[in-house]
Short mmCIF file of C-alpha atoms in Angstrom, two decimals:
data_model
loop_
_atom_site.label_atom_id
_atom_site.label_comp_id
_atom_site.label_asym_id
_atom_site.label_seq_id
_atom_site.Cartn_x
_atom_site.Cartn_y
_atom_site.Cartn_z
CA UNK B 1 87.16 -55.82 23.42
CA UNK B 2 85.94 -54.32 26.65
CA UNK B 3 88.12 -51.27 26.34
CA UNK B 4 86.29 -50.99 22.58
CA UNK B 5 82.81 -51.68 24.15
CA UNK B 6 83.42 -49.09 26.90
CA UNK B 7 84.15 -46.35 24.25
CA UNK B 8 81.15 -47.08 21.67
CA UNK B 9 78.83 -46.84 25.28
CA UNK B 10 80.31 -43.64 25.70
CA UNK B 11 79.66 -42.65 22.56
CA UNK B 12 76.29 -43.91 22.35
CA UNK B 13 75.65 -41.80 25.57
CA UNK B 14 76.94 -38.31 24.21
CA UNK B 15 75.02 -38.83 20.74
CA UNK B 16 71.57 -39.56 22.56
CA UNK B 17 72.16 -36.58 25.19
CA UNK B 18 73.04 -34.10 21.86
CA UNK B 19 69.81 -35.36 20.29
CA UNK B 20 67.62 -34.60 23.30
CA UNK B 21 69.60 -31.30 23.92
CA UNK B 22 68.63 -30.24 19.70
CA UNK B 23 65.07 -31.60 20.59
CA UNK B 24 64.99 -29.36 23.56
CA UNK B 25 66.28 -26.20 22.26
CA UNK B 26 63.45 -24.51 20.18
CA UNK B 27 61.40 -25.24 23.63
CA UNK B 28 63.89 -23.74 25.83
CA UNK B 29 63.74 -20.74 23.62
CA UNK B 30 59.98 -20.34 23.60
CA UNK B 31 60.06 -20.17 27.65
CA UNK B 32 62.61 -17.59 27.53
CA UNK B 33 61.24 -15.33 24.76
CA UNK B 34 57.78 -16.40 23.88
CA UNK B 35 54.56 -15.91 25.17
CA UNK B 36 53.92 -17.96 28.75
CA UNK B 37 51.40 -21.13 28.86
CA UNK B 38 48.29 -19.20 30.11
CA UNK B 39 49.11 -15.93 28.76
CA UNK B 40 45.62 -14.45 27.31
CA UNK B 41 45.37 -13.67 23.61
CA UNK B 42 45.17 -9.80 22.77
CA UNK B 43 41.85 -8.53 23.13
CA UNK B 44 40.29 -7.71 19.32
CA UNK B 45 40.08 -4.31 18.87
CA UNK B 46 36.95 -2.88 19.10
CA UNK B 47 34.45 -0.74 16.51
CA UNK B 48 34.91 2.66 16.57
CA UNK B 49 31.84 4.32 18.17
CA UNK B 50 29.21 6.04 16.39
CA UNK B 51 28.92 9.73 16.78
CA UNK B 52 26.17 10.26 19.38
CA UNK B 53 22.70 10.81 17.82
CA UNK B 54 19.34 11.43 19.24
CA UNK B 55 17.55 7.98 19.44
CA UNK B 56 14.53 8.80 17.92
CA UNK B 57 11.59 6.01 16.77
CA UNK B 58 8.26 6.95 14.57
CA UNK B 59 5.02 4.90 15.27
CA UNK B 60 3.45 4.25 12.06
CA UNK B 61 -0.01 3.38 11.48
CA UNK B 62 -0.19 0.69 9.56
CA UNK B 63 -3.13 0.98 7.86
CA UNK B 64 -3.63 -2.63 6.30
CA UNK B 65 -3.24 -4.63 9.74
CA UNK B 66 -4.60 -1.54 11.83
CA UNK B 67 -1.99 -1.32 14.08
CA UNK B 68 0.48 1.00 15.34
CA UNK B 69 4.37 -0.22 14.31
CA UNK B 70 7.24 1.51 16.20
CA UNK B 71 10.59 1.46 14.46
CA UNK B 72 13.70 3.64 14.13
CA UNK B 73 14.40 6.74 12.22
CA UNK B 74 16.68 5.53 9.64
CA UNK B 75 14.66 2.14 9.36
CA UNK B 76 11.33 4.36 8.66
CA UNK B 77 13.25 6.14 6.01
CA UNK B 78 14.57 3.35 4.62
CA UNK B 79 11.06 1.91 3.88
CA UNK B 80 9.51 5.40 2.41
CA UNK B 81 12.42 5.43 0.32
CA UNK B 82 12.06 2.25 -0.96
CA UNK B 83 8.31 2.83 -1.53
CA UNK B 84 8.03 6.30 -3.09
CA UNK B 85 11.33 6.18 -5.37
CA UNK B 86 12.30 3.53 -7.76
CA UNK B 87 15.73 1.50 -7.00
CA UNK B 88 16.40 1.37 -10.67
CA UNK B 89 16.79 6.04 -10.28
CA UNK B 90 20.19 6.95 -9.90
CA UNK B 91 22.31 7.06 -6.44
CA UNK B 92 22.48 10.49 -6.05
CA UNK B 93 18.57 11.15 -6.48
CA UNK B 94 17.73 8.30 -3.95
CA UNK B 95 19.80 10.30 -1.21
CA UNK B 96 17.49 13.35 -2.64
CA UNK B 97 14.79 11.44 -1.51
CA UNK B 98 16.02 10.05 1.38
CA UNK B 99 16.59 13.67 2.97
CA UNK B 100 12.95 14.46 1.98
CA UNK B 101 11.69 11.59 3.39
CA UNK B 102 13.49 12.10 7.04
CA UNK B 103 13.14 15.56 6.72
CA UNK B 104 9.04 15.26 6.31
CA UNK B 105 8.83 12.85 9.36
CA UNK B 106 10.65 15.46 11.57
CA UNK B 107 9.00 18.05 11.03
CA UNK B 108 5.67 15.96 11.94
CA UNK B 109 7.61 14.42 14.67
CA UNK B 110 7.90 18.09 15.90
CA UNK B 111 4.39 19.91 15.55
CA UNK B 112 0.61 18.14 15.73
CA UNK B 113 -0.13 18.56 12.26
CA UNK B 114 -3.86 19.02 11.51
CA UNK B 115 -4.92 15.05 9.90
CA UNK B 116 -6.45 13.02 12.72
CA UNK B 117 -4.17 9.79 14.00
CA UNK B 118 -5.03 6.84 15.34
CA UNK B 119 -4.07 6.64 19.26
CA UNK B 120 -0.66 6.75 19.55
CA UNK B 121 0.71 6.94 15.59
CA UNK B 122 2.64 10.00 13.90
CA UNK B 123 2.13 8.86 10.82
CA UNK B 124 0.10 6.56 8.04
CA UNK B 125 1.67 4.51 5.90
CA UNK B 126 -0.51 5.80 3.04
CA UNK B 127 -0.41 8.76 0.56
CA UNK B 128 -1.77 11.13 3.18
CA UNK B 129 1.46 11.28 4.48
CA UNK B 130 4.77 9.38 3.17
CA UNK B 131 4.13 5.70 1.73
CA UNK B 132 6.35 2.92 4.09
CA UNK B 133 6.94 -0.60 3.01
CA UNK B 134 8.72 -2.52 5.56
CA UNK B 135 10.69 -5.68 4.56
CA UNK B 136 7.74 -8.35 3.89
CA UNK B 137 6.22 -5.90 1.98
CA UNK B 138 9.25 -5.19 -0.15
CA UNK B 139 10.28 -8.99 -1.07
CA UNK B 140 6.37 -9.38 -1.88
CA UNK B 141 6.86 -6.64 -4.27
CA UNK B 142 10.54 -7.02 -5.40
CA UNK B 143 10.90 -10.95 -5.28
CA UNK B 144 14.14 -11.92 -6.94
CA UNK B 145 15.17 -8.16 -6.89
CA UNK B 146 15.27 -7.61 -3.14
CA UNK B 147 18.58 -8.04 -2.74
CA UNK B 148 20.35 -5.56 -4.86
CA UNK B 149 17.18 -2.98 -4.39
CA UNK B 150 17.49 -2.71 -0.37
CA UNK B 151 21.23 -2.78 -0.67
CA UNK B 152 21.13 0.17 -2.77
CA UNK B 153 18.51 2.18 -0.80
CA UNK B 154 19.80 1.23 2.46
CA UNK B 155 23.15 3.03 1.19
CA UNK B 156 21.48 5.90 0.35
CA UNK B 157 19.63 6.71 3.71
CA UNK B 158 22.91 5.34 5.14
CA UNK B 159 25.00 8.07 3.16
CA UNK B 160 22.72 10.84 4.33
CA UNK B 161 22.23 9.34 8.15
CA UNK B 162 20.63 11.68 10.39
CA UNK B 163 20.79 14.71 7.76
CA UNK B 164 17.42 17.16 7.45
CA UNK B 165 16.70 19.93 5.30
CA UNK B 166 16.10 23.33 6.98
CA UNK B 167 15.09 26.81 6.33
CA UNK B 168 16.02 29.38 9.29
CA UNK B 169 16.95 26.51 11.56
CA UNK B 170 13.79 24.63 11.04
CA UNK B 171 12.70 21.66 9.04
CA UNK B 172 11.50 22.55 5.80
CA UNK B 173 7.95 21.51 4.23
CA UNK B 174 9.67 18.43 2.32
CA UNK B 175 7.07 18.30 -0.39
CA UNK B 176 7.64 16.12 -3.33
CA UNK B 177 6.06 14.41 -6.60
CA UNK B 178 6.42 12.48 -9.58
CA UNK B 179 6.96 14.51 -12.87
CA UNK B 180 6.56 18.18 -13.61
CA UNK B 181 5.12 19.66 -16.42
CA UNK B 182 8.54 21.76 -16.86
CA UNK B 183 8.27 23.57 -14.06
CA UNK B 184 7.53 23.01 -10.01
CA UNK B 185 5.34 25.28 -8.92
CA UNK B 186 4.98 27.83 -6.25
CA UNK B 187 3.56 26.24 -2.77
CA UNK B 188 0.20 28.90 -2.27
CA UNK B 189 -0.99 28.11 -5.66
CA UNK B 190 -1.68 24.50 -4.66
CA UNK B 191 -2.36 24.96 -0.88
CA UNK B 192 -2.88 27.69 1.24
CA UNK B 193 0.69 28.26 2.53
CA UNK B 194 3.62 30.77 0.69
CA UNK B 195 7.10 29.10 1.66
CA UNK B 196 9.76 30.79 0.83
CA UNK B 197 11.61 27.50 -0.26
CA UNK B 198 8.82 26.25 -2.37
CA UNK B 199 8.36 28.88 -5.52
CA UNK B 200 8.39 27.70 -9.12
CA UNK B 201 11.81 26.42 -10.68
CA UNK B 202 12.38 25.09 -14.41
CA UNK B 203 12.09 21.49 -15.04
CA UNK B 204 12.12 20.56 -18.58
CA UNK B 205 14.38 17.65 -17.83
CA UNK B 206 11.24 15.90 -16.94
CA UNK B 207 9.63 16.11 -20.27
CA UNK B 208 11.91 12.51 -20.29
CA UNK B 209 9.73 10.88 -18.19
CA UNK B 210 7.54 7.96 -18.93
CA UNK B 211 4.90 9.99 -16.94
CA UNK B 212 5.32 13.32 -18.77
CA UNK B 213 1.52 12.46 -20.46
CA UNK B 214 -1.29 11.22 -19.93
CA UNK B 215 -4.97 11.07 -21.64
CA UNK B 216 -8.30 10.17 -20.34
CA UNK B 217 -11.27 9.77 -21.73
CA UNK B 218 -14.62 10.47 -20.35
CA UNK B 219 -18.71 10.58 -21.29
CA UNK B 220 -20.04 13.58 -21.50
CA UNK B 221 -22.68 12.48 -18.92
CA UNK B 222 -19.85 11.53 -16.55
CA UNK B 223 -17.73 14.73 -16.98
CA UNK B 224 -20.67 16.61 -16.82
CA UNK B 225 -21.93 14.78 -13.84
CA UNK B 226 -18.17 14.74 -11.70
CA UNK B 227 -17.58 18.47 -12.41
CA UNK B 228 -21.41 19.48 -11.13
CA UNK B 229 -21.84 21.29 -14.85
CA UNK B 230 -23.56 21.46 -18.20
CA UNK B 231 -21.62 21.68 -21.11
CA UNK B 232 -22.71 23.66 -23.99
CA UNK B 233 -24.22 22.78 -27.16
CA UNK B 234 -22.05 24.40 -29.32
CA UNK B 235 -19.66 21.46 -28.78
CA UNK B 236 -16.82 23.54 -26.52
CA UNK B 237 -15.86 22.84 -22.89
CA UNK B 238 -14.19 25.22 -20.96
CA UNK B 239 -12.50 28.22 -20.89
CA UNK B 240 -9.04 28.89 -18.79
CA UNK B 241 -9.30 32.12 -16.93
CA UNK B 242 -5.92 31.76 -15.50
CA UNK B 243 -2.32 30.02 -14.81
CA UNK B 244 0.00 29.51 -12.04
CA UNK B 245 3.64 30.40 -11.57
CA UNK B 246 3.98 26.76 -12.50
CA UNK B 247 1.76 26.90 -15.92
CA UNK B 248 -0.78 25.06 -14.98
CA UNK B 249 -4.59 25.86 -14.71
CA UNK B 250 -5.28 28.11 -12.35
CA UNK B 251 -8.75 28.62 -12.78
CA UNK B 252 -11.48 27.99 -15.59
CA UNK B 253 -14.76 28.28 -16.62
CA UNK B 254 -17.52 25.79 -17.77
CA UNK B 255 -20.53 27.34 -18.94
CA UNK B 256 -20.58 29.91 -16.14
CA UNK B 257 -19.53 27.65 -13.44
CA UNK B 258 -15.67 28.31 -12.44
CA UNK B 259 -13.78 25.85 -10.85
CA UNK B 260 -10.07 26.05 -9.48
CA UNK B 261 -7.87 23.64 -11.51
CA UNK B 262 -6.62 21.88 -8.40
CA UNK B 263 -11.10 21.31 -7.82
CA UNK B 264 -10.86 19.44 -11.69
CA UNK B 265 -7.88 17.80 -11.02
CA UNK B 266 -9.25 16.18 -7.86
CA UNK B 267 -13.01 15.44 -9.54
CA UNK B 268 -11.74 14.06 -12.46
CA UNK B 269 -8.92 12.30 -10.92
CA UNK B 270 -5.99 13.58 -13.21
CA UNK B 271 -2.65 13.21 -12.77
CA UNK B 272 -1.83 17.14 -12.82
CA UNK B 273 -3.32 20.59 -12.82
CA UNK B 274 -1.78 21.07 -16.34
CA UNK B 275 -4.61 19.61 -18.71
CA UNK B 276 -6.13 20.06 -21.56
CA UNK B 277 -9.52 19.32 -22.87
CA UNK B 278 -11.19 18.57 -26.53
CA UNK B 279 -15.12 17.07 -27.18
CA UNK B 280 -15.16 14.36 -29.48
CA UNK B 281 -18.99 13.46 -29.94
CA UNK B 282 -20.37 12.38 -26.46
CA UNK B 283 -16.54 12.06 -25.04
CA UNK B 284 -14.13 14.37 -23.66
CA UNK B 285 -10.89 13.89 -24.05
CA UNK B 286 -8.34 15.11 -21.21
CA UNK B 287 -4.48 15.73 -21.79
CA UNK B 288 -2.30 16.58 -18.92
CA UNK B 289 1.48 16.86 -18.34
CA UNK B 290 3.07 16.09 -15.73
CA UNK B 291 2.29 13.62 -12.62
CA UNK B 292 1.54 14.79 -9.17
CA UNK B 293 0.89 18.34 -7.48
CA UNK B 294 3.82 19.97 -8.76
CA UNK B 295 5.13 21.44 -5.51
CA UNK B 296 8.79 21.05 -4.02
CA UNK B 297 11.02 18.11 -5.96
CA UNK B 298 10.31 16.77 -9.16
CA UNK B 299 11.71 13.05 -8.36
CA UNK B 300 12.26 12.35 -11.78
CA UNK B 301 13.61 15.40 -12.53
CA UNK B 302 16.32 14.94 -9.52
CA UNK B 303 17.20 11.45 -11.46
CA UNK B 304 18.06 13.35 -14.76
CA UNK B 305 19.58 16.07 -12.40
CA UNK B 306 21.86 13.19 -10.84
CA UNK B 307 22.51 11.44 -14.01
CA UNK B 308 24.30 14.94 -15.55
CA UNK B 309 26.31 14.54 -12.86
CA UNK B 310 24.39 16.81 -10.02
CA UNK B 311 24.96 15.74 -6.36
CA UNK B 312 21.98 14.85 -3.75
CA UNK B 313 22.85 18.26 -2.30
CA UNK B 314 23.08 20.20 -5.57
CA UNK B 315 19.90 18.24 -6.06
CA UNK B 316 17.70 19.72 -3.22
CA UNK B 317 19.17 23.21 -3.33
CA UNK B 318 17.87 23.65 -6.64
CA UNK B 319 14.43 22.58 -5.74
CA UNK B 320 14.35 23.99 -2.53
CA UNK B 321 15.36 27.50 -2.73
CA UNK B 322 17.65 28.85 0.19
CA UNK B 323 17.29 25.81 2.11
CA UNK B 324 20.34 24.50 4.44
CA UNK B 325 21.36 20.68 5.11
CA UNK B 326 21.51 20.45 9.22
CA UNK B 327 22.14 17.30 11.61
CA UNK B 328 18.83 15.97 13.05
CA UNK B 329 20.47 16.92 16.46
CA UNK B 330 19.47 20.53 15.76
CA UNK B 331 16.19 20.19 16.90
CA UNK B 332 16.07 17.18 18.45
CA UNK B 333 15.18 18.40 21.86
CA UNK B 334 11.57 19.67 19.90
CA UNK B 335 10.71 16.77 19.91
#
């Protein structure tokens, strides 16, 4: 009995040291192979840089709080985008506009151009210059849309980041508007200025657009009184005397009085130089085509351009004649 006892102790003994040694092994192996106690965790691996770029900020006026708003580039394009071209037009014409926007603020950024600024500002958020919306303004006027709209503009600017459009190494006159008639028109027949870049170039894909017409009707008293004239009494209105490159009115007459087309346009607050006019009792009835000066890029003739399958630069160097696409960095130092 005490031999037996003696050998089931023993026993006991080696089964409880094999257990311990089994529990012990995976540990033993982690010390010898693994990674130590306090060893620190590798480092996450960092973002790859952005290429260097010129950090460069616009002040805006903005004219509704009458302040001056300093932001970045890309942000400042990102909210002229997103006011002066829908979010519904195609990808392709939204980077269009995005290169026209940037390239527009550059070239102010880089001479005094000759429309008086508040202390301080480059630009207006108005007409006189580009039209900016920043992101208050946007979800005021987008609501549930927001979203998906800045998404899809911010991608735009994003895909053309820090890209201009230039003509002999310099940023081009980025001029732009709504519809053409059927054709954009050459620069010096709506201001002063010949560019090179800016002559006349079919269009007819905007004869699509839901701004293609328009019609207005006006007294006689009124027309009569806006234009600084006196109609006739043999019931006609004017005569044209001559066109543009871009087929619109280049000049007519009233009863003696000639006026410049761009002079009507602006009196009688129509959307283009290319009208039309009837008399229908004591009304005149005004027909135009086409939405906007006419000079530089139809935009929604770059969103049928893009939806036949034309790229943003395709897109611009068929409005733009002979222009280049250049890195902001070019003239940077202009500034």
């Amino acid at each position: 009995m005490i031999k037996g006892g003696w050998h089931l102790r023993q026993w006991m003994i080696a089964t409880v040291a094999l257990f311990t040694l089994i529990l012990l092994i995976p540990a033993l192996v982690v010390l010898a192979f693994g990674e130590k106690e306090n060893t620190p965790l590798p480092a996450e691996p960092q973002p790859v840089q952005a290429r260097d770029e010129p950090i460069v900020e616009v002040a805006v006026y903005r004219s509704k709080e009458k302040k001056v708003e300093r932001l970045p580039l890309e942000q400042y394009v990102v909210g002229v985008v997103a006011a002066e071209m829908p979010a519904e037009f195609e990808m392709e014409a939204l980077k269009a506009q995005a290169l026209t926007a940037r390239t527009y603020i550059v070239k102010q950024l880089m001479h005094n151009q000759p429309i008086q600024l508040p202390e301080g500002a480059n630009v207006t958020d108005t007409v006189m210059h580009q039209v900016y919306y920043n992101d208050e303004q946007l979800k005021e006027r987008w609501g549930i849309s927001y979203e998906w709209k800045i998404k899809k503009i911010k991608e735009a600017v994003e895909a053309t980041r820090g890209q201009i459009l230039t003509y002999n190494n310099e940023p081009i006159e980025a001029a732009f508007f709504s519809t053409s008639n059927g054709y954009t028109e050459n620069s010096e027949a709506y201001w002063q200025n010949a560019f090179p870049y800016l002559t006349s170039v079919e269009s007819p894909w905007d004869a699509q657009s839901p701004k293609f017409y328009e019609q207005v009707t006006l007294s006689v008293r009124e027309f009569e009184q806006r234009l600084g004239v006196k109609l006739p009494k043999d019931g006609s209105v004017g005569k044209v005397l001559a066109r543009t490159p871009g087929k619109r009115v280049a000049l007519v007459d009233i009863n003696g009085k000639q006026l410049t087309g761009r002079e009507v346009r602006e009196k009688l607050q129509l959307k283009s130089t290319d009208f039309t006019w009837t008399r229908q009792g004591n009304h005149i009835v005004v027909t135009t085509k086409g939405y906007g000066h006419g000079v530089g890029m139809s935009q929604y003739g770059a969103n049928f351009l893009a939806k036949q399958g034309k790229t943003y630069k395709e897109i611009v160097q068929y409005y733009y004649r002979g222009v280049q696409i250049h890195d902001v960095s070019l003239v940077a130092s202009k500034f």
